[in-house]
C-alpha positions as semicolon CSV with decimal commas, in nm:
position;residue;x (nm);y (nm);z (nm)
1;M;6,344;10,866;22,620
2;S;6,565;10,644;22,406
3;A;6,530;10,489;22,061
4;A;6,420;10,126;22,078
5;G;6,300;9,870;21,830
6;G;5,963;9,726;21,928
7;G;5,896;9,998;22,186
8;L;5,632;10,272;22,176
9;A;5,552;10,391;21,825
10;L;5,617;10,756;21,737
11;R;5,341;10,788;21,481
12;R;5,171;11,110;21,375
13;R;4,936;11,181;21,083
14;G;5,031;10,877;20,883
15;C;5,408;10,900;20,937
16;L;5,589;10,643;21,153
17;H;5,899;10,813;21,297
18;G;6,034;10,515;21,492
19;Y;6,002;10,349;21,831
20;V;6,105;10,469;22,176
21;R;6,111;10,367;22,541
22;A;6,090;10,580;22,853
23;R;6,423;10,605;23,031
24;R;6,464;10,422;23,359
25;G;6,535;10,597;23,685
26;R;6,280;10,878;23,662
27;K;6,363;11,129;23,935
28;M;6,296;11,493;24,010
29;P;6,580;11,725;23,910
30;E;6,742;11,943;24,174
31;F;6,638;12,307;24,178
32;K;6,978;12,426;24,054
33;E;6,931;12,208;23,744
34;I;6,580;12,345;23,694
35;E;6,707;12,701;23,726
36;R;6,995;12,640;23,483
37;D;6,773;12,478;23,221
38;W;6,508;12,749;23,254
39;R;6,764;13,020;23,183
40;S;6,889;12,819;22,884
41;A;6,536;12,771;22,742
42;R;6,560;12,394;22,783
43;A;6,254;12,182;22,862
44;I;6,226;12,078;23,228
45;H;6,068;11,742;23,307
46;L;5,919;11,703;23,655
47;P;5,826;11,332;23,664
48;G;5,544;11,240;23,900
49;M;5,513;11,596;24,031
50;L;5,132;11,578;24,036
51;L;5,087;11,203;24,077
52;A;4,967;11,214;24,438
53;A;4,700;11,471;24,345
54;V;4,554;11,282;24,046
55;P;4,332;11,037;24,244
56;G;4,154;11,329;24,411
57;F;4,042;11,449;24,069
58;A;3,967;11,107;23,920
59;D;3,594;11,178;23,877
60;A;3,663;11,512;23,708
61;I;3,914;11,351;23,471
62;A;3,669;11,074;23,382
63;D;3,398;11,334;23,323
64;A;3,630;11,538;23,098
65;L;3,711;11,229;22,893
66;Q;3,337;11,177;22,849
67;I;3,291;11,538;22,730
68;M;3,574;11,486;22,482
69;R;3,421;11,161;22,357
70;R;3,084;11,330;22,304
71;V;3,239;11,622;22,115
72;R;3,430;11,379;21,893
73;S;3,104;11,200;21,816
74;G;2,959;11,526;21,682
75;E;2,770;11,669;21,981
76;S;2,773;12,044;22,037
77;C;2,988;12,149;22,332
78;L;2,738;12,428;22,399
79;D;2,456;12,174;22,429
80;I;2,666;11,960;22,662
81;L;2,750;12,254;22,890
82;D;2,383;12,356;22,892
83;E;2,294;12,034;23,073
84;P;2,200;12,098;23,440
85;R;2,509;11,938;23,598
86;Y;2,744;12,155;23,392
87;R;2,529;12,468;23,408
88;Q;2,546;12,445;23,788
89;R;2,925;12,470;23,767
90;L;2,898;12,799;23,578
91;L;2,627;12,976;23,777
92;P;2,601;13,234;23,919
93;D;2,935;13,372;23,798
94;F;2,929;13,288;23,427
95;E;2,646;13,315;23,176
96;M;2,682;13,107;22,860
97;L;2,555;13,313;22,566
98;A;2,579;13,143;22,227
99;A;2,802;12,971;21,978
100;V;2,994;13,217;21,761
101;H;3,230;13,169;21,468
102;S;3,573;13,331;21,444
103;G;3,567;13,304;21,064
104;H;3,943;13,265;21,025
105;D;4,021;12,921;21,170
106;P;3,924;12,621;20,955
107;Q;4,011;12,382;21,241
108;E;3,754;12,541;21,471
109;L;3,467;12,312;21,573
110;E;3,282;12,552;21,800
111;K;3,339;12,878;21,984
112;I;3,119;12,965;22,282
113;A;3,086;13,317;22,425
114;F;3,041;13,388;22,797
115;D;2,972;13,687;23,018
116;A;3,108;13,712;23,371
117;V;2,843;13,819;23,623
118;K;2,887;13,972;23,968
119;S;2,596;14,036;24,205
120;G;2,359;13,976;23,916
121;E;2,520;14,245;23,698
122;L;2,747;14,221;23,395
123;F;3,106;14,221;23,519
124;A;3,308;14,135;23,206
125;E;3,225;14,022;22,854
126;D;3,379;13,855;22,550
127;I;3,523;13,558;22,737
128;W;3,520;13,241;22,532
129;L;3,585;12,872;22,499
130;K;3,702;12,747;22,161
131;V;3,697;12,380;22,062
132;S;3,927;12,291;21,773
133;R;4,079;12,002;21,585
134;L;4,456;11,976;21,590
135;S;4,473;11,869;21,225
136;F;4,268;11,764;20,924
137;H;4,422;11,417;20,901
138;E;4,133;11,171;20,882
139;Q;4,287;10,936;21,140
140;D;4,374;11,212;21,390
141;A;4,089;11,278;21,635
142;S;4,294;11,511;21,858
143;I;4,102;11,810;21,994
144;R;4,165;12,097;22,231
145;F;3,954;12,332;22,446
146;R;4,105;12,680;22,469
147;F;3,985;12,942;22,720
148;S;4,063;13,306;22,648
149;Y;3,908;13,647;22,583
150;G;3,890;13,925;22,327
151;M;4,007;13,915;21,968
152;E;4,223;13,613;21,883
153;M;4,404;13,778;21,594
154;F;4,509;14,081;21,801
155;K;4,582;13,921;22,137
156;A;4,917;14,098;22,172
157;Q;4,736;14,433;22,159
158;E;4,502;14,344;22,446
159;D;4,623;14,353;22,805
160;D;4,334;14,279;23,037
161;P;4,440;14,097;23,356
162;L;4,079;14,082;23,476
163;R;3,945;13,897;23,174
164;E;4,260;13,685;23,160
165;R;4,192;13,573;23,518
166;L;3,822;13,518;23,448
167;A;3,900;13,303;23,143
168;A;4,126;13,091;23,365
169;E;3,847;13,062;23,623
170;L;3,602;12,960;23,350
171;A;3,838;12,679;23,249
172;E;3,838;12,555;23,608
173;R;3,457;12,560;23,622
174;V;3,422;12,353;23,304
175;F;3,720;12,128;23,379
176;P;3,766;12,118;23,760
177;E;4,077;11,902;23,723
178;C;4,262;12,224;23,638
179;G;4,293;12,241;24,016
180;I;4,556;11,967;24,002
181;V;4,792;12,244;23,892
182;S;4,638;12,564;24,029
183;E;4,592;12,422;24,381
184;H;4,927;12,242;24,400
185;A;5,122;12,424;24,672
186;E;5,459;12,257;24,610
187;L;5,447;12,326;24,236
188;T;5,345;12,688;24,298
189;R;5,636;12,736;24,539
190;L;5,879;12,590;24,286
191;L;5,752;12,819;24,011
192;H;5,762;13,123;24,241
193;A;6,127;13,051;24,319
194;L;6,206;12,990;23,952
195;L;6,027;13,295;23,810
196;G;6,092;13,535;24,094
197;F;5,722;13,616;24,131
198;A;5,394;13,441;24,208
199;P;5,270;13,261;23,895
200;A;4,933;13,298;23,728
201;F;4,814;13,008;23,511
202;V;4,654;13,177;23,210
203;E;4,552;13,105;22,849
204;R;4,446;12,760;22,959
205;I;4,415;12,481;22,704
206;I;4,281;12,133;22,772
207;Y;4,437;11,891;22,524
208;S;4,318;11,550;22,417
209;N;4,588;11,402;22,195
210;A;4,457;11,100;22,007
211;P;4,630;10,821;21,812
212;E;4,805;10,963;21,502
213;G;4,786;11,306;21,668
214;G;4,993;11,559;21,854
215;A;5,132;11,903;21,783
216;Q;5,396;11,958;21,517
217;F;5,711;12,158;21,596
218;H;5,632;12,509;21,719
219;Q;5,708;12,766;21,989
220;D;5,467;12,954;22,217
221;V;5,624;13,296;22,266
222;E;5,356;13,547;22,370
223;Q;5,379;13,896;22,515
224;G;5,351;13,888;22,895
225;H;5,402;13,511;22,917
226;H;5,722;13,352;23,045
227;G;5,665;12,993;22,944
228;V;5,420;12,707;22,929
229;L;5,337;12,438;23,183
230;Y;5,209;12,108;23,043
231;A;5,059;11,849;23,278
232;Q;4,979;11,495;23,165
233;L;4,667;11,362;23,342
234;Y;4,564;11,056;23,141
235;G;4,755;10,859;22,880
236;R;5,112;10,909;22,763
237;T;5,278;11,147;22,520
238;A;5,626;11,166;22,369
239;W;5,793;11,503;22,327
240;L;6,078;11,645;22,127
241;A;6,177;11,969;22,299
242;L;6,489;12,183;22,263
243;P;6,599;12,548;22,253
244;R;6,579;12,724;21,918
245;D;6,956;12,757;21,884
246;A;6,997;12,384;21,952
247;L;6,727;12,302;21,698
248;L;6,906;12,511;21,435
249;R;7,234;12,331;21,512
250;E;7,067;11,990;21,486
251;M;6,907;12,084;21,154
252;T;7,239;12,205;21,014
253;A;7,428;11,896;21,133
254;F;7,163;11,663;20,993
255;V;7,171;11,835;20,655
256;R;7,551;11,814;20,652
257;D;7,584;11,451;20,767
258;E;7,261;11,257;20,709
259;L;7,056;11,429;20,440
260;A;7,136;11,182;20,163
261;A;6,955;10,903;20,352
262;S;6,662;11,121;20,460
263;G;6,419;11,017;20,187
264;L;6,363;11,380;20,088
265;A;6,344;11,467;19,720
266;A;6,650;11,604;19,542
267;D;6,507;11,955;19,511
268;E;6,417;11,956;19,882
269;Q;6,768;11,846;19,972
270;W;6,917;12,122;19,758
271;E;6,695;12,384;19,925
272;L;6,785;12,262;20,274
273;R;7,156;12,274;20,193
274;W;7,117;12,631;20,072
275;L;6,920;12,734;20,382
276;C;7,174;12,579;20,618
277;A;7,452;12,764;20,438
278;H;7,263;13,090;20,502
279;P;7,171;13,094;20,875
280;E;6,956;13,408;20,860
281;A;6,747;13,257;20,580
282;L;6,712;12,933;20,779
283;I;6,587;13,124;21,084
284;A;6,341;13,322;20,871
285;Q;6,205;13,002;20,717
286;L;6,175;12,836;21,058
287;E;5,977;13,131;21,195
288;A;5,759;13,174;20,884
289;E;5,391;13,080;20,886
290;D;5,459;12,865;20,578
291;Q;5,780;12,681;20,665
292;G;5,803;12,503;20,331
293;V;6,078;12,242;20,317
294;V;6,172;12,313;20,681
295;E;5,831;12,180;20,786
296;R;5,903;11,860;20,591
297;L;6,232;11,817;20,773
298;L;6,095;11,889;21,120
299;N;5,769;11,696;21,106
300;Q;5,782;11,441;20,825
301;T;6,139;11,311;20,823
302;P;6,176;11,008;21,054
303;A;6,555;11,013;21,030
304;F;6,563;11,365;21,177
305;T;6,325;11,264;21,456
306;R;6,548;10,969;21,539
307;R;6,850;11,199;21,549
308;L;6,680;11,424;21,805
309;V;6,585;11,124;22,020
310;T;6,938;10,982;22,002
311;R;7,082;11,320;22,093
312;G;6,874;11,330;22,412
313;W;6,601;11,577;22,316
314;G;6,312;11,334;22,369
315;R;6,092;11,271;22,673
316;V;5,801;11,043;22,758
317;L;5,533;11,197;22,982
318;Q;5,314;10,976;23,200
319;P;5,013;11,066;23,417
320;G;5,120;11,304;23,691
321;D;5,419;11,439;23,497
322;V;5,483;11,808;23,432
323;L;5,687;11,962;23,152
324;L;5,800;12,326;23,171
325;L;5,873;12,497;22,838
326;P;6,057;12,831;22,874
327;Q;5,945;13,099;22,626
328;H;6,166;13,400;22,706
329;A;6,179;13,548;22,355
330;V;6,167;13,437;21,992
331;D;6,542;13,374;21,994
332;A;6,539;13,219;22,344
333;C;6,253;12,972;22,357
334;C;6,191;12,599;22,366
335;W;6,057;12,453;22,042
336;H;5,856;12,135;22,085
337;A;5,656;11,863;21,911
338;V;5,422;11,599;22,056
339;F;5,317;11,241;21,978
340;C;5,031;11,038;22,130
341;L;5,169;10,705;22,252
342;D;4,847;10,519;22,329
343;D;4,567;10,357;22,132
344;E;4,306;10,585;22,289
345;P;4,282;10,964;22,342
346;G;4,450;11,117;22,645
347;H;4,394;11,423;22,863
348;A;4,639;11,699;22,951
349;L;4,654;12,061;23,063
350;S;4,858;12,340;22,904
351;F;4,881;12,670;23,094
352;A;5,082;12,980;23,009
353;L;5,287;13,119;23,297
354;A;5,236;13,488;23,370
355;R;5,290;13,720;23,665
356;L;5,008;13,704;23,919
357;V;4,833;14,043;23,939
358;A;4,677;14,115;24,278
């Protein structure tokens, strides 16, 4: 994407970052480019990759948007899924148990526990769907539906391919449009060639980014995962996505050349100058749970956002587009941030890429 006055507004949680336009001449990159960018932890945009498959799932997408609307209006997701038409999708393989509370996530709206059943007997337990807000901003109605298993806080200590696969299957029962990705033969072949093994689409999240919403800068490095696949199904999103080392360079250059006009307070500017003069401290602050002044720079400084767009790190995703985000390691991963570009909520899929276990 490119910076443009009067284009699409990059607005998130009360902060207008500027205006952009999608670049002309959208075309699929050649595989050698995809392979090079994957190794370098650069985001890979596959424009229109899924476009031909979207009409076949139009009813499922419309139904998902209705579920999202009902949840936003205050209905219980458990009550919605207990309706006959949704219950039929689950049976006989999944039994919905009850709403539970994780107790540690203030953005959680509802968490629903499931058992997997085989031949009428318990097959696997502690599989769940969690519905969450993306922020507490009063104008941001963004929500997500995450499908996983086990203990959230200790996920790295759990390695259970069976429940991982069942959680992915549960996502496909509740949101059949997941098949746009999981059943796409050409995409699967591309990923197999890129990764060197057959991909499994796990830790599935269904996103509905709403006006004023979208994820702030973060990475998604997880043990056993090689990256993230994001598929835009309805609506448009803008992305800032770049490798960690490139992000650190852009931060340092901005602080050196453009900080005075950033609008940041004097004490914040002083702290950023100190951090950029001490690279190890800057990395530690970037990776910290509380990023402090780094969070202000990354997510609330329009001049820095505009720099990233001008430097070519921005992309606009339209329905049918795929974005691959390599997550090799903490020091070799693609950091990214998202903006909703429309005046109504959208619909997208986010799947972690793992090795398929037979």
